[in-house]
Structure formats: C-alpha cells, structure tokens
Short mmCIF file of C-alpha atoms in Angstrom, two decimals:
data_model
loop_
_atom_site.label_atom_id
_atom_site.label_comp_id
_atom_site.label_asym_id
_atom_site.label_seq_id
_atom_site.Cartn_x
_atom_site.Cartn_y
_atom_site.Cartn_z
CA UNK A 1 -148.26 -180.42 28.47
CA UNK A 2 -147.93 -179.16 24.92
CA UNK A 3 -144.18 -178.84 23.15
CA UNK A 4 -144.49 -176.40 20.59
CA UNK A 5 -141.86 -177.00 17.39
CA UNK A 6 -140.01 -173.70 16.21
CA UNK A 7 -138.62 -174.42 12.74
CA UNK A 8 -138.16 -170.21 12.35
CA UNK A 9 -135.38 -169.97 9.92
CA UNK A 10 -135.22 -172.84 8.49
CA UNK A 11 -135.55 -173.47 4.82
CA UNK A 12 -137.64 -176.93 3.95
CA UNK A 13 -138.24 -178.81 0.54
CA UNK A 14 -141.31 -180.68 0.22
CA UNK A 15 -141.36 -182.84 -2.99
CA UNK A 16 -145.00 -183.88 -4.12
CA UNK A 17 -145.79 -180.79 -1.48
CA UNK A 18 -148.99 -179.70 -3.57
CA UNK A 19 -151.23 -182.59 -2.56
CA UNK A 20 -152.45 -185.45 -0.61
CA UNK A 21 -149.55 -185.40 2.24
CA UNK A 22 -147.28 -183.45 1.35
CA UNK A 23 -149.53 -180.68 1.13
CA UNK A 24 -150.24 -180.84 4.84
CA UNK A 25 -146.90 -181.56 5.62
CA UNK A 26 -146.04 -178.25 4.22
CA UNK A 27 -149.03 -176.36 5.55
CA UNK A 28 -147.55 -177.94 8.83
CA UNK A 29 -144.04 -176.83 8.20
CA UNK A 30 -145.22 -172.99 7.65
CA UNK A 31 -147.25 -172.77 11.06
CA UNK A 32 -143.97 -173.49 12.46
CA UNK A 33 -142.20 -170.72 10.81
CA UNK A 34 -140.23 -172.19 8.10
CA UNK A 35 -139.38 -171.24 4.92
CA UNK A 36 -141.12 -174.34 1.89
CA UNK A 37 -140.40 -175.05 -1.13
CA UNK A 38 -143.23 -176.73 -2.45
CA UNK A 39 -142.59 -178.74 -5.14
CA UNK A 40 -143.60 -181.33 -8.16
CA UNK A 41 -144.33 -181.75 -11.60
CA UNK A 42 -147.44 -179.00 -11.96
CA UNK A 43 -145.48 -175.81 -11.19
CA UNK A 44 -148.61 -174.02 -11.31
CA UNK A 45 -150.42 -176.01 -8.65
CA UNK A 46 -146.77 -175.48 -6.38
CA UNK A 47 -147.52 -171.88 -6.72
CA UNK A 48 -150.91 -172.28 -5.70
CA UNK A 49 -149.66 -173.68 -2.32
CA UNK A 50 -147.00 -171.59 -1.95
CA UNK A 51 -149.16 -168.22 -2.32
CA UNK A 52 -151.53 -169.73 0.23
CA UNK A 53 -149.04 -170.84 3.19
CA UNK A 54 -147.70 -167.14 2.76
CA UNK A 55 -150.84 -165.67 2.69
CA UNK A 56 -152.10 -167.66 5.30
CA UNK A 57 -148.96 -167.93 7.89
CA UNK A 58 -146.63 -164.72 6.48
CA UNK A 59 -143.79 -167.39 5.98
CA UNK A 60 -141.88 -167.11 2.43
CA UNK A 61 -142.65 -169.88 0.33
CA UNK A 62 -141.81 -170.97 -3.32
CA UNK A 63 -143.39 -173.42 -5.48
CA UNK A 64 -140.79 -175.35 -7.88
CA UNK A 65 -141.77 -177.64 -10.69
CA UNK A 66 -139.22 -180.54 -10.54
CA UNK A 67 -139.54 -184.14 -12.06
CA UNK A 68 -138.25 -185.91 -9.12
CA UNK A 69 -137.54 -189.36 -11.78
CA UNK A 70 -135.12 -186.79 -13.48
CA UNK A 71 -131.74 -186.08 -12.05
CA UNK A 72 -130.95 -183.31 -13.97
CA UNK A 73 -134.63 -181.77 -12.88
CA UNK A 74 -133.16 -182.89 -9.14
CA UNK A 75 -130.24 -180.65 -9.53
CA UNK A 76 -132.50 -177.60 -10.40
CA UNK A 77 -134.22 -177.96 -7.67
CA UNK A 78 -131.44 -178.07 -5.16
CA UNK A 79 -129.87 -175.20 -6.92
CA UNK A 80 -133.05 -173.10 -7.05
CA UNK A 81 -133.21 -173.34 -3.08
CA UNK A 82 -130.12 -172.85 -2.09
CA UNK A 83 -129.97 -169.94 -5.03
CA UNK A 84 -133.20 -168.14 -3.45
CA UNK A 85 -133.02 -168.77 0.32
CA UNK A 86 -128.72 -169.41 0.98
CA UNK A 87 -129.70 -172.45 2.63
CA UNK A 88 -131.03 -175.83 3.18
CA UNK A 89 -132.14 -177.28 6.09
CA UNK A 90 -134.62 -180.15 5.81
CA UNK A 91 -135.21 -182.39 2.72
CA UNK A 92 -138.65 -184.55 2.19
CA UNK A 93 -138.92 -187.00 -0.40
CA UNK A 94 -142.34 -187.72 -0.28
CA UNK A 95 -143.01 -187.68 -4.03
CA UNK A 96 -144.16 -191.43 -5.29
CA UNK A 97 -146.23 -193.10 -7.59
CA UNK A 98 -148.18 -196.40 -7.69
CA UNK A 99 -149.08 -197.06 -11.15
CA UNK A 100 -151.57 -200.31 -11.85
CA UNK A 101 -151.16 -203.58 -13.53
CA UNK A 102 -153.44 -206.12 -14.47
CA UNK A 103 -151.15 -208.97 -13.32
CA UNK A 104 -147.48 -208.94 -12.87
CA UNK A 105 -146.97 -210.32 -16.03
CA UNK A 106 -148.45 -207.57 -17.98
CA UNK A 107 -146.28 -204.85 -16.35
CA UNK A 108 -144.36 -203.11 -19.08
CA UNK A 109 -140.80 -202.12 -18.16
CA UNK A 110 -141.32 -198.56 -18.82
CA UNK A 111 -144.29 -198.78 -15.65
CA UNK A 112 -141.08 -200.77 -13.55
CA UNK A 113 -138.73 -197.85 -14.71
CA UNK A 114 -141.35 -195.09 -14.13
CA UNK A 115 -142.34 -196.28 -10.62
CA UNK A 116 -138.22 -197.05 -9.50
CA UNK A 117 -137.44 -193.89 -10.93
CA UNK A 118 -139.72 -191.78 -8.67
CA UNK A 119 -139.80 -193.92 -6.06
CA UNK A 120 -136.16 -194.65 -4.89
CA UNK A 121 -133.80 -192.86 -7.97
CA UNK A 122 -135.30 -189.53 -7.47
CA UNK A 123 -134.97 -189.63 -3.25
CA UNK A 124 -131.16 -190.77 -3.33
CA UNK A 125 -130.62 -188.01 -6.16
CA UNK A 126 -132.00 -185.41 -4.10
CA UNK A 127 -130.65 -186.56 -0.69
CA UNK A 128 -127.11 -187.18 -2.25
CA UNK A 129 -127.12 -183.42 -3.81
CA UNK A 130 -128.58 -181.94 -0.76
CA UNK A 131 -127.00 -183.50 2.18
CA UNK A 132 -123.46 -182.51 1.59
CA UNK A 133 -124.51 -178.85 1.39
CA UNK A 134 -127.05 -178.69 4.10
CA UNK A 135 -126.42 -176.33 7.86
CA UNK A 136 -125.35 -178.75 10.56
CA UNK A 137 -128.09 -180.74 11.96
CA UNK A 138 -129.88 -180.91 8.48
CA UNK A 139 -133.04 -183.68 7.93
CA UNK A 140 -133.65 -185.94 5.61
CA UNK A 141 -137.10 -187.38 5.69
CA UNK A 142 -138.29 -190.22 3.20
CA UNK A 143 -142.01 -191.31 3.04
CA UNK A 144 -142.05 -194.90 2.20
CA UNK A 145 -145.07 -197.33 2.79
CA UNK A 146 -146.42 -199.77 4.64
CA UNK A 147 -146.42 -202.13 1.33
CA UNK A 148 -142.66 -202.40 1.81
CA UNK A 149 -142.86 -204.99 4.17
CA UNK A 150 -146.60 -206.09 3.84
CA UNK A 151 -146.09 -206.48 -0.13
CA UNK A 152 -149.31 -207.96 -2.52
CA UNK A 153 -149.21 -208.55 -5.69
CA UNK A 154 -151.16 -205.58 -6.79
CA UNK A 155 -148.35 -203.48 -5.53
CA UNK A 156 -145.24 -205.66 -5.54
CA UNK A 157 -142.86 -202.97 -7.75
CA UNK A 158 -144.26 -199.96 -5.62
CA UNK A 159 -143.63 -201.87 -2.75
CA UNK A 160 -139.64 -202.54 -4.00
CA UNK A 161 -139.15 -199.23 -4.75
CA UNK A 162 -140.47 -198.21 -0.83
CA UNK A 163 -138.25 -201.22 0.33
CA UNK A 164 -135.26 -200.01 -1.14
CA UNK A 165 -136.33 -196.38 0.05
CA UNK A 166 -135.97 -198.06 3.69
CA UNK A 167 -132.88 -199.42 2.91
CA UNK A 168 -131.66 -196.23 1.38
CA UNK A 169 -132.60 -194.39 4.82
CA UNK A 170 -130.01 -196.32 6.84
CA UNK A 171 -127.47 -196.12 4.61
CA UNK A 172 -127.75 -192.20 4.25
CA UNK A 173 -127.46 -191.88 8.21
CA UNK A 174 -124.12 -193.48 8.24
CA UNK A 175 -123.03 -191.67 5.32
CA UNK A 176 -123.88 -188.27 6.26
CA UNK A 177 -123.84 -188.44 10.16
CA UNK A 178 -123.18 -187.16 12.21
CA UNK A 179 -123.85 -184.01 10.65
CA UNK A 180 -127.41 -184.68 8.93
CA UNK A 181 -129.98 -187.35 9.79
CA UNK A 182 -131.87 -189.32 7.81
CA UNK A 183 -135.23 -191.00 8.75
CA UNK A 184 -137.92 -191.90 7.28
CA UNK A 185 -141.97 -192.44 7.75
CA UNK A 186 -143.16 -195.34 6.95
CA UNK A 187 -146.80 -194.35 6.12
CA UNK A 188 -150.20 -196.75 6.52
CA UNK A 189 -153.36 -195.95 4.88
CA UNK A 190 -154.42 -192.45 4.85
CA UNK A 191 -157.33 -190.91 3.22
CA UNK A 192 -156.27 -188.39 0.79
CA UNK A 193 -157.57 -186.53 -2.20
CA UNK A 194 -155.25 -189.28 -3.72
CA UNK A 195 -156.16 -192.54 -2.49
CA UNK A 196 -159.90 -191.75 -0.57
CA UNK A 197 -160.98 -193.98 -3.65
CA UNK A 198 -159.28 -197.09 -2.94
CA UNK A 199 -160.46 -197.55 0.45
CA UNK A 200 -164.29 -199.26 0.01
CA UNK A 201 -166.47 -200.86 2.14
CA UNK A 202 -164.67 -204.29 1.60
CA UNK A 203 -161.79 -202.70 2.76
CA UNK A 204 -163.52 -200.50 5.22
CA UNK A 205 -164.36 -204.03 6.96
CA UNK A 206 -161.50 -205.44 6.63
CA UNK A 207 -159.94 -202.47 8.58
CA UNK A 208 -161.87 -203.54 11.63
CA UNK A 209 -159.24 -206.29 12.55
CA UNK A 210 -156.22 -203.74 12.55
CA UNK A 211 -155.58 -202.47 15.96
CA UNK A 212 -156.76 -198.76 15.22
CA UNK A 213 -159.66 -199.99 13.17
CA UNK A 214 -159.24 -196.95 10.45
CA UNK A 215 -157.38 -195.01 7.72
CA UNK A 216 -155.68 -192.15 8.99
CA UNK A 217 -156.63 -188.46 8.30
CA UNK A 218 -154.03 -186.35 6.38
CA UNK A 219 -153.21 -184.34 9.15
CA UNK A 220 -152.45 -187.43 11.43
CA UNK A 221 -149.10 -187.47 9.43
CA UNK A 222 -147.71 -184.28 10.48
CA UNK A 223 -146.79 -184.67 14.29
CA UNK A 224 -144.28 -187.29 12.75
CA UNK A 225 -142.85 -185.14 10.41
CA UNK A 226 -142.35 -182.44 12.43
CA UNK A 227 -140.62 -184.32 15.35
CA UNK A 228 -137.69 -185.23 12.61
CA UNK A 229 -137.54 -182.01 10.89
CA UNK A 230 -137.35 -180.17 14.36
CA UNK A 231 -134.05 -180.27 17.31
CA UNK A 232 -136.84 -183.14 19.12
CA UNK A 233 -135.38 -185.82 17.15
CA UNK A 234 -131.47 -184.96 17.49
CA UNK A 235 -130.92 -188.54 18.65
CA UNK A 236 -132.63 -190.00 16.13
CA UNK A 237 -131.51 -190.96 12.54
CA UNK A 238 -131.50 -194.71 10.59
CA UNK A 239 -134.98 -194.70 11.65
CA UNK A 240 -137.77 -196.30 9.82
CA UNK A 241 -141.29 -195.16 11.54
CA UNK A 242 -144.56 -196.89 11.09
CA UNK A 243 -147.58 -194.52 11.07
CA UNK A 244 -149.60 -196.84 10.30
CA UNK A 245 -152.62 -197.21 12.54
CA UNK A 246 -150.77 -200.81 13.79
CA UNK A 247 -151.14 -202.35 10.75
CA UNK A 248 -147.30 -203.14 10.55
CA UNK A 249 -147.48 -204.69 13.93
CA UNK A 250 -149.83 -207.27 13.59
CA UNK A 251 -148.68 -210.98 12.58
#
C-alpha cells in the first residue's frame, strides 16, 4: 500500500537547497506539488535548481541567495517569500557547516563563531521570523546530526552547534504549538557530493559493525522529510529523528 503526500499549495523554504540534501529534499518537495524556495549563499547555483524543479515538475520555484549566519540576510529571506508567494508554509534549516581543525586547541574563534553562527544562530533566526507568520499547521524542520550525541573530537563544535539545534527543536514546539510544529532530522552518514570524500575504506569497514552496515544515499533522506512537511505528521512535533542507518542506537 503506497500513501502518496500532496503538498499542492504549499509554499516551502529549503536553506542550503542547492546541494548535497537539500537539493533532493527540494527536488522531493516539487514532485509533491509545492511551491520551493531554494536557497543559500550562491544565488546563481539557487537559480540553477529552481529553473530545473520547474522545468522538470511545472511547480513555481525561486532560488534566494541568503547567508543563513546573518540575521539581517534571514529577514530577506522571509520577506522575499512571503513578498512573492503570500505565504509560508514549511521552513527547513538544513544549511550547516563543518569546518576542520587540527586539534581543538588550534581552533580560532572566528571557525567557533562561523560554525555556531550557521549552525544554530541562523535556524532560530529563521524559525523565530517565520513561525509567527506561517498558515496554521506550518513545519519547521531542522537537520541536525548524528555527531550531536556521538561527539569526537574532530567535530566537537559542529557537534554543539547540532546539539543545541536539538535542543532548539523542543523548545520551538512549545513555543509555537499548537499552531506550527517543529521537528527535526537527525541525519547519519550520507553520501553526498559534499561528504562522498570522507567516507574511505577505513571507514567503509568500520561501517560493517553498524546495524545497516552503510552510508545512506541522498534520496534515503526524503521519505523523512516529507512525512513532517506533509498533514502525516499532525501529531508529531518536539521530535528529534535519527536517520541514521542505526548508528545512534547502538551502545
């Protein structure tokens, strides 16, 4: 039995929507008939992906550069949507950035600020400006990481800033419930255009202990996403959900 997920009419913003996954969340989000905003830093790369999912699905899109680390860049981008489409219906904050250290030691506190900033400012910003002005039964959907509770070293400030994005998901359900929910993916490996690199035979072996044995595939994210943009998940907000192959579950 097959449930297909009719987002017709509804207006979605996908931040970081030009690549790795939240391009296919948005190529997801236009098969089901809604209206994306594709968004990041390279405007001209949004508008790539926009002219595509129209081209591709008929759906109106619109590509948006926005600095998600910059509130004021936040605010444009809120007011741009509801300017061009009247409405706002789902939010993802799925934007982020992992810059590298050496050792914790050597990390600068511009790379903290940088990775905070994109990470966990720029989602509240956004959710904070959105949710009071979004159609009843809105969604808010954060993409945090499995590193926020499986933390190392190599990734300890990327993995605070996801922490605090899980932290920040709860607190937006009570604030802006019932009339918008708030939930958030909690994503395991996945091999994008992004990341593909990171994942080498050491780790490739390593995999074989966690329950699924793999990374995921891009378009293994997108059955999540659209259950909590979509009327499915009605009941469901404060959530924090691994899709992770299992890797959060084991001990």
């Amino acid at each position: 039995m097959s449930i297909a997920i009719d987002l017709d009419g509804r207006v979605v913003v996908v931040t970081g929507g030009s690549r790795g996954l939240g391009l296919e969340m948005s190529r997801a989000f236009a098969r089901a008939g809604a209206t994306v905003i594709v968004s990041s830093r390279k405007k001209e790369a949004c508008e790539e992906v926009a002219a595509e999912l129209t081209r591709d699905t008929g759906v109106r899109a619109l590509g948006v550069g926005a600095h998600v680390g910059d509130w004021a860049s936040c605010e444009s981008l809120v007011d741009t949507t509801l300017r061009e489409f009247g409405r706002l219906d789902v939010l993802v904050n799925n934007a982020g950035i992992a810059p590298l250290y050496e050792t914790l030691e050597s990390a600068t506190e511009q790379l903290f600020d940088k990775t905070l900033d994109v990470n966990l400012k720029g989602p509240f910003r956004l959710s904070t400006l959105a949710a009071p002005r979004m159609a009843e039964g809105g969604s808010i959907i954060n993409v945090s990481s499995i590193a926020s509770v499986r933390p190392k070293a190599s990734d300890l400030i990327y993995a605070a800033a996801k922490s605090g994005l899980n932290t920040l998901t709860k607190g937006l359900a009570q604030a802006y419930g019932p009339r918008v929910r708030c939930n958030t993916i909690m994503a395991g490996p996945f091999l994008t255009d992004i990341s593909e690199a990171w994942y080498t035979d050491e780790w490739r072996a390593r995999a074989q202990g966690f329950p699924l044995q793999r990374a995921g595939q891009p378009g293994e994210i997108v059955g999540t996403a659209l259950y909590f943009a979509s009327d499915l998940s009605s009941f469901t907000t404060g959530t924090v959900l691994p899709v992770d192959g299992g890797r959060s579950a084991m001990p």
